[in-house]
């Protein structure tokens, strides 16, 4: 077999994207298409006392205006996406899911109150001004540490408090570990909110064709199949009457998985009523309110260590901000709990979690999904411990890594899939050593840093490790077909948001079938083509879907060989598939092209023998027992300008181990993008809410996504520890770049400042916050 | 509704005449009136650069202009560069260097960078950096875009293009 | 957001008081104010068009004067609502005799919401300060006209 897996091939999908020919949702134009605009609440918390749409209806060009009342019995809160874990005892979980249009009470600024459907978006937006809404403002719940106060307003009136969930997870016994400890580090650590910031906002085109009794929905979703199944269920349609297409999607990063967004439900409901195509495209300001966000947590945490820096135990009690609703269950905070354990041998662990409702946009996974928080917590504590014990930061990590003979390693606590958190494989030391080597750690510490310090320059180095649980179940599938032209067509349920699936999946298929990667035509994210699966999230494409590709194409390969053996009259083991044809190994003359074989497999005369199937086609599925855990080390060198507290990143090194690499070019791209996102999370991107729950920086002018000026060159290295859980040995990589950056940047900045007592305990930082932290301390 | 105003523009060497409301954004005009949907809209706040086109040869953000302001002007959009079978040198370089992931920001980058290279492909790293700074990309971390621009510049110098 | 400041008028407390309680003067104070109506002794209604950075739009709103203690002090409540969002403010005004003139001390708090908050936040502080400055200037002018003092 030609080795295609692992080659840095350029991508099949690019020519379309480069020439402006790729279809994104906003490019869909249908005859008679109407446009929707949503009226959204300016208040974060308010009672809806009345809404008068009559003036809007009179405006020329307005077709319909709907409120919650108009939806009648079809109005219902969204289904919970993830049900609460049954396997943890004494878990409290209050499910309150988002509503399509506000009926009684607004729970976050930007929640939709009404929808206008008009001949153009401009008219629809004009008509929003005609709607008269009577909202009675209520005190808002904003600060997560005060959400459970006795006098806090209630986000959900039917609950006794703003508690969304409560649970305790333990491993070993923390208390006794604490008693044996030589050193206890205790800190309060905060991570605040940001947006996902995909360049494409969300959008939907929904069309109910009444004559065909068929619903088509183009949606910027990461999960087209569950959307189809859900919409069919909600509106009493057969799943075969609903087609959901996620065409090219301009970046996902998590929030495009949310099911269901109010707009998805409302647009579908409206087209079923009007039987005309309706388009809604989110604008950027809406995106800041209506698309889910992530990262609000406050940790009270304690680490118990021996004097030689070994971790005896860790106790992490934290509050997680769910926002106004909690359709996503405990996914994010469970990820946090798992990743606090990191690649380390932490025998005793205890973590009490409170999830709270607030009057803010809901939180659902955003690139990293709770993992950066966990990594930030454990890495910060290790840094502080290292300083107190006089141990080098790289050394304290080395002393605490899980040794490589313990895998699969059961961490006892449960993970986001509600199964035991098992790390499938790992070999942490080589990754760290490679990173230290690449960045020249020793030389920097011994020579360069002292030299630059002597010149008065504040330069610092950081090194942190992380793990990333990836590739979770349940399953994905793929159908692989040899066409009569000899090209291969492949369909799978996962959608694509830039991860290069058209190419990396094609490499897997082409490797089995002896064709060119460019001759493999991939259809992703169209439920009419493939309708089993879940979606693109949790860095699972390269693991779950790729292994389904692998399984389906090996079956097709078998079929090819069987048929060719019959036709060429040669035993199968003497056949080889190369350049789109099957040849008898030693007799190159004796060959048959794949196209011809496909035609032969689909006879026009005669009968298909019982027990056989026509065509060279196979569908296969892959579902891992549990997730594969990637890992790695990041290192960086920064220089801090002591006057402005501006931070310049001078070097950035990533060593990542995500098992078998399908396409290193694509992988490097994923890592670069992740790091850039992580730099934003660490230093630039923070959503500011005032006491009334008003977002104060709802634009790209005020919310700073890193530009090319802020993102340095990223040097990427790899180690390869294949996952034993899947035949390809792959692990996911989509989020790994982002996860350790806040922790790393904090360490490097502290190292650059180099003064005892200067500690960074929150993320994101910013030059201003650093300035206050540094000079504020000085004054005291 | 306000009255319609007639606009005549030359887009990608073709003349278009349309009657539009004075408030229609140029980005909407290009995308929805002319069906040239390669130009993308990421913010309508003038920050992301996804909507960048060339107006009389200069890179401008089409979300910050009204269609009527383009009356009588020459516009160039991404559709005017190469075709899928025959990519422009800059597009080719983006392909080679993996300078795009989701591709949503890509047309904007191409249209921002191209006038700089066309004016003088012998660009310094700093010039490249400056040409890119006004465009946001969430996927790539910019590194492969920088690589692509360097590659394209070299090829354009070698090929005497510009 | 908090607002605080003071301004020295060249006139007596009574003169200044009469000035600020005159709806016509009030309307001229804030550029962009239209059809200001006095609803009762202490309540005014009107609309104002504001431009704050990228946010422009009309608000309709009310000003209520409370706890009047002429010519020494009063409290103000102002609220407005419009396409760009809403604002709500409360404040106290105090007039003190100083150096033969009148020192006006004012302080208060403004709450904003909607687009005004989300997109205009960065500029609102600046804008409100410059609006107050302008307002004080025009008050000075009217006062000078009335009293004939420069
Ligand atoms: S859409 Fe024009 S700059 Fe973002
Ligand atoms: S490639 Fe996705 S935003 Fe740039």
PDB file of C-alpha atoms in Angstrom, chain A residues 10-12 14-21 24 26-27 29 60 122-123 126 195-201 248-251 253 279 283-285 367 497-498 665-666 668-670 672-674 676-677 685 698-701 703 705-709 711-715, chain B residues 1 21 23-25 28 31-32 35 37-45 47-48 50 78-79 81-85 87 90-92 94-107 110 128-129 132-144 146-147:
ATOM      1  CA  UNK A  10      -2.388  20.028   0.342  1.00  0.00           C
ATOM      2  CA  UNK A  11      -6.103  20.051   0.717  1.00  0.00           C
ATOM      3  CA  UNK A  12      -8.769  18.930  -1.714  1.00  0.00           C
ATOM      4  CA  UNK A  14      -8.983  24.584  -1.083  1.00  0.00           C
ATOM      5  CA  UNK A  15      -9.488  25.543  -4.739  1.00  0.00           C
ATOM      6  CA  UNK A  16     -13.174  26.071  -4.066  1.00  0.00           C
ATOM      7  CA  UNK A  17     -12.519  28.159  -0.991  1.00  0.00           C
ATOM      8  CA  UNK A  18      -9.757  30.172  -2.626  1.00  0.00           C
ATOM      9  CA  UNK A  19     -11.829  31.217  -5.590  1.00  0.00           C
ATOM     10  CA  UNK A  20     -14.929  32.191  -3.636  1.00  0.00           C
ATOM     11  CA  UNK A  21     -16.864  29.219  -5.019  1.00  0.00           C
ATOM     12  CA  UNK A  24     -21.543  29.013   2.959  1.00  0.00           C
ATOM     13  CA  UNK A  26     -25.321  33.053   3.634  1.00  0.00           C
ATOM     14  CA  UNK A  27     -24.599  32.202  -0.006  1.00  0.00           C
ATOM     15  CA  UNK A  29     -30.293  32.114  -2.455  1.00  0.00           C
ATOM     16  CA  UNK A  60     -44.702  47.466   3.808  1.00  0.00           C
ATOM     17  CA  UNK A 122     -33.309  45.751   5.869  1.00  0.00           C
ATOM     18  CA  UNK A 123     -37.096  45.850   6.112  1.00  0.00           C
ATOM     19  CA  UNK A 126     -36.751  48.414  10.367  1.00  0.00           C
ATOM     20  CA  UNK A 195     -16.285  34.199  22.865  1.00  0.00           C
ATOM     21  CA  UNK A 196     -15.438  31.541  20.314  1.00  0.00           C
ATOM     22  CA  UNK A 197     -15.094  34.160  17.630  1.00  0.00           C
ATOM     23  CA  UNK A 198     -15.560  32.112  14.487  1.00  0.00           C
ATOM     24  CA  UNK A 199     -15.218  34.533  11.596  1.00  0.00           C
ATOM     25  CA  UNK A 200     -18.516  33.381  10.173  1.00  0.00           C
ATOM     26  CA  UNK A 201     -21.466  34.196  12.380  1.00  0.00           C
ATOM     27  CA  UNK A 248     -18.839  25.000   4.334  1.00  0.00           C
ATOM     28  CA  UNK A 249     -18.879  26.442   7.817  1.00  0.00           C
ATOM     29  CA  UNK A 250     -16.624  29.368   8.602  1.00  0.00           C
ATOM     30  CA  UNK A 251     -15.187  28.110  11.844  1.00  0.00           C
ATOM     31  CA  UNK A 253     -14.874  26.079  17.800  1.00  0.00           C
ATOM     32  CA  UNK A 279     -33.018  33.163   5.815  1.00  0.00           C
ATOM     33  CA  UNK A 283     -24.719  39.810  12.718  1.00  0.00           C
ATOM     34  CA  UNK A 284     -21.604  40.236  14.793  1.00  0.00           C
ATOM     35  CA  UNK A 285     -23.295  42.158  17.548  1.00  0.00           C
ATOM     36  CA  UNK A 367     -12.250  25.244  21.934  1.00  0.00           C
ATOM     37  CA  UNK A 497     -15.441  23.804   9.738  1.00  0.00           C
ATOM     38  CA  UNK A 498     -11.953  24.015   8.351  1.00  0.00           C
ATOM     39  CA  UNK A 665       0.476  20.047   7.450  1.00  0.00           C
ATOM     40  CA  UNK A 666      -3.115  20.119   8.610  1.00  0.00           C
ATOM     41  CA  UNK A 668       0.402  22.071  12.327  1.00  0.00           C
ATOM     42  CA  UNK A 669      -2.319  24.403  11.132  1.00  0.00           C
ATOM     43  CA  UNK A 670      -4.644  23.184  13.877  1.00  0.00           C
ATOM     44  CA  UNK A 672      -1.100  27.229  15.214  1.00  0.00           C
ATOM     45  CA  UNK A 673      -4.748  28.218  15.281  1.00  0.00           C
ATOM     46  CA  UNK A 674      -5.195  26.763  18.740  1.00  0.00           C
ATOM     47  CA  UNK A 676      -3.435  31.868  18.587  1.00  0.00           C
ATOM     48  CA  UNK A 677      -6.819  31.316  20.214  1.00  0.00           C
ATOM     49  CA  UNK A 685     -10.027  38.373  25.077  1.00  0.00           C
ATOM     50  CA  UNK A 698     -19.823  43.644  22.058  1.00  0.00           C
ATOM     51  CA  UNK A 699     -17.720  44.367  19.004  1.00  0.00           C
ATOM     52  CA  UNK A 700     -14.403  43.405  17.498  1.00  0.00           C
ATOM     53  CA  UNK A 701     -13.295  46.977  18.118  1.00  0.00           C
ATOM     54  CA  UNK A 703     -13.138  42.698  22.161  1.00  0.00           C
ATOM     55  CA  UNK A 705      -9.068  38.859  18.828  1.00  0.00           C
ATOM     56  CA  UNK A 706      -5.345  38.459  18.182  1.00  0.00           C
ATOM     57  CA  UNK A 707      -4.167  39.720  14.800  1.00  0.00           C
ATOM     58  CA  UNK A 708      -1.050  38.544  13.024  1.00  0.00           C
ATOM     59  CA  UNK A 709       0.899  41.112  15.027  1.00  0.00           C
ATOM     60  CA  UNK A 711       0.751  35.774  17.146  1.00  0.00           C
ATOM     61  CA  UNK A 712       4.405  34.787  16.919  1.00  0.00           C
ATOM     62  CA  UNK A 713       5.937  32.067  14.820  1.00  0.00           C
ATOM     63  CA  UNK A 714       5.082  28.769  16.442  1.00  0.00           C
ATOM     64  CA  UNK A 715       7.649  26.012  16.262  1.00  0.00           C
TER      65      UNK A 715
ATOM     66  CA  UNK B   1     -38.899  52.804   1.967  1.00  0.00           C
ATOM     67  CA  UNK B  21     -31.721  51.900  -1.667  1.00  0.00           C
ATOM     68  CA  UNK B  23     -28.538  52.650   2.626  1.00  0.00           C
ATOM     69  CA  UNK B  24     -27.590  49.364   1.013  1.00  0.00           C
ATOM     70  CA  UNK B  25     -24.083  48.380   2.032  1.00  0.00           C
ATOM     71  CA  UNK B  28     -24.601  43.346   0.546  1.00  0.00           C
ATOM     72  CA  UNK B  31     -22.989  39.491  -2.409  1.00  0.00           C
ATOM     73  CA  UNK B  32     -26.706  39.568  -2.890  1.00  0.00           C
ATOM     74  CA  UNK B  35     -24.425  37.209  -6.574  1.00  0.00           C
ATOM     75  CA  UNK B  37     -20.686  35.628  -2.794  1.00  0.00           C
ATOM     76  CA  UNK B  38     -16.936  35.081  -2.527  1.00  0.00           C
ATOM     77  CA  UNK B  39     -16.702  38.355  -0.606  1.00  0.00           C
ATOM     78  CA  UNK B  40     -17.595  37.521   2.981  1.00  0.00           C
ATOM     79  CA  UNK B  41     -18.995  39.481   5.876  1.00  0.00           C
ATOM     80  CA  UNK B  42     -17.651  38.755   9.333  1.00  0.00           C
ATOM     81  CA  UNK B  43     -18.520  41.806  11.381  1.00  0.00           C
ATOM     82  CA  UNK B  44     -20.046  44.755   9.516  1.00  0.00           C
ATOM     83  CA  UNK B  45     -18.049  46.783  11.991  1.00  0.00           C
ATOM     84  CA  UNK B  47     -12.739  45.362  11.871  1.00  0.00           C
ATOM     85  CA  UNK B  48     -12.367  41.812  10.542  1.00  0.00           C
ATOM     86  CA  UNK B  50     -13.366  39.550   5.519  1.00  0.00           C
ATOM     87  CA  UNK B  78     -11.920  37.444  -5.303  1.00  0.00           C
ATOM     88  CA  UNK B  79     -13.839  35.992  -8.232  1.00  0.00           C
ATOM     89  CA  UNK B  81      -8.418  36.128  -9.469  1.00  0.00           C
ATOM     90  CA  UNK B  82      -7.762  32.623 -10.760  1.00  0.00           C
ATOM     91  CA  UNK B  83     -10.222  29.842 -11.436  1.00  0.00           C
ATOM     92  CA  UNK B  84     -10.346  26.499  -9.675  1.00  0.00           C
ATOM     93  CA  UNK B  85      -8.282  24.941 -12.457  1.00  0.00           C
ATOM     94  CA  UNK B  87      -5.326  29.573  -9.610  1.00  0.00           C
ATOM     95  CA  UNK B  90      -1.245  34.090  -4.609  1.00  0.00           C
ATOM     96  CA  UNK B  91      -4.095  31.575  -4.390  1.00  0.00           C
ATOM     97  CA  UNK B  92      -1.726  28.809  -5.416  1.00  0.00           C
ATOM     98  CA  UNK B  94      -2.168  29.777  -0.078  1.00  0.00           C
ATOM     99  CA  UNK B  95      -2.968  26.263  -1.250  1.00  0.00           C
ATOM    100  CA  UNK B  96       0.634  25.072  -1.049  1.00  0.00           C
ATOM    101  CA  UNK B  97       1.337  26.593   2.333  1.00  0.00           C
ATOM    102  CA  UNK B  98      -2.009  25.622   3.887  1.00  0.00           C
ATOM    103  CA  UNK B  99      -2.835  29.270   4.383  1.00  0.00           C
ATOM    104  CA  UNK B 100      -6.512  28.593   4.968  1.00  0.00           C
ATOM    105  CA  UNK B 101      -8.652  26.344   7.085  1.00  0.00           C
ATOM    106  CA  UNK B 102     -12.324  27.215   7.113  1.00  0.00           C
ATOM    107  CA  UNK B 103     -11.587  29.650   4.308  1.00  0.00           C
ATOM    108  CA  UNK B 104     -14.067  32.251   5.465  1.00  0.00           C
ATOM    109  CA  UNK B 105     -11.464  34.957   5.975  1.00  0.00           C
ATOM    110  CA  UNK B 106      -9.453  33.955   2.921  1.00  0.00           C
ATOM    111  CA  UNK B 107     -10.985  36.147   0.200  1.00  0.00           C
ATOM    112  CA  UNK B 110      -6.223  37.703  -0.701  1.00  0.00           C
ATOM    113  CA  UNK B 128       3.835  41.477   4.726  1.00  0.00           C
ATOM    114  CA  UNK B 129       2.986  41.864   8.348  1.00  0.00           C
ATOM    115  CA  UNK B 132      -2.068  41.317   6.992  1.00  0.00           C
ATOM    116  CA  UNK B 133      -2.655  43.139  10.215  1.00  0.00           C
ATOM    117  CA  UNK B 134      -6.066  44.476   9.313  1.00  0.00           C
ATOM    118  CA  UNK B 135      -7.537  41.047   8.692  1.00  0.00           C
ATOM    119  CA  UNK B 136      -8.667  38.633  11.364  1.00  0.00           C
ATOM    120  CA  UNK B 137      -8.389  34.881  11.058  1.00  0.00           C
ATOM    121  CA  UNK B 138      -9.494  32.594  13.850  1.00  0.00           C
ATOM    122  CA  UNK B 139      -8.322  29.307  12.364  1.00  0.00           C
ATOM    123  CA  UNK B 140      -4.759  29.529  11.138  1.00  0.00           C
ATOM    124  CA  UNK B 141      -2.838  31.508  13.711  1.00  0.00           C
ATOM    125  CA  UNK B 142      -1.540  33.451  10.664  1.00  0.00           C
ATOM    126  CA  UNK B 143       1.715  31.562  10.324  1.00  0.00           C
ATOM    127  CA  UNK B 144       0.793  29.614   7.217  1.00  0.00           C
ATOM    128  CA  UNK B 146       2.630  34.541   6.226  1.00  0.00           C
ATOM    129  CA  UNK B 147       4.376  31.573   4.617  1.00  0.00           C
TER     130      UNK B 147
END
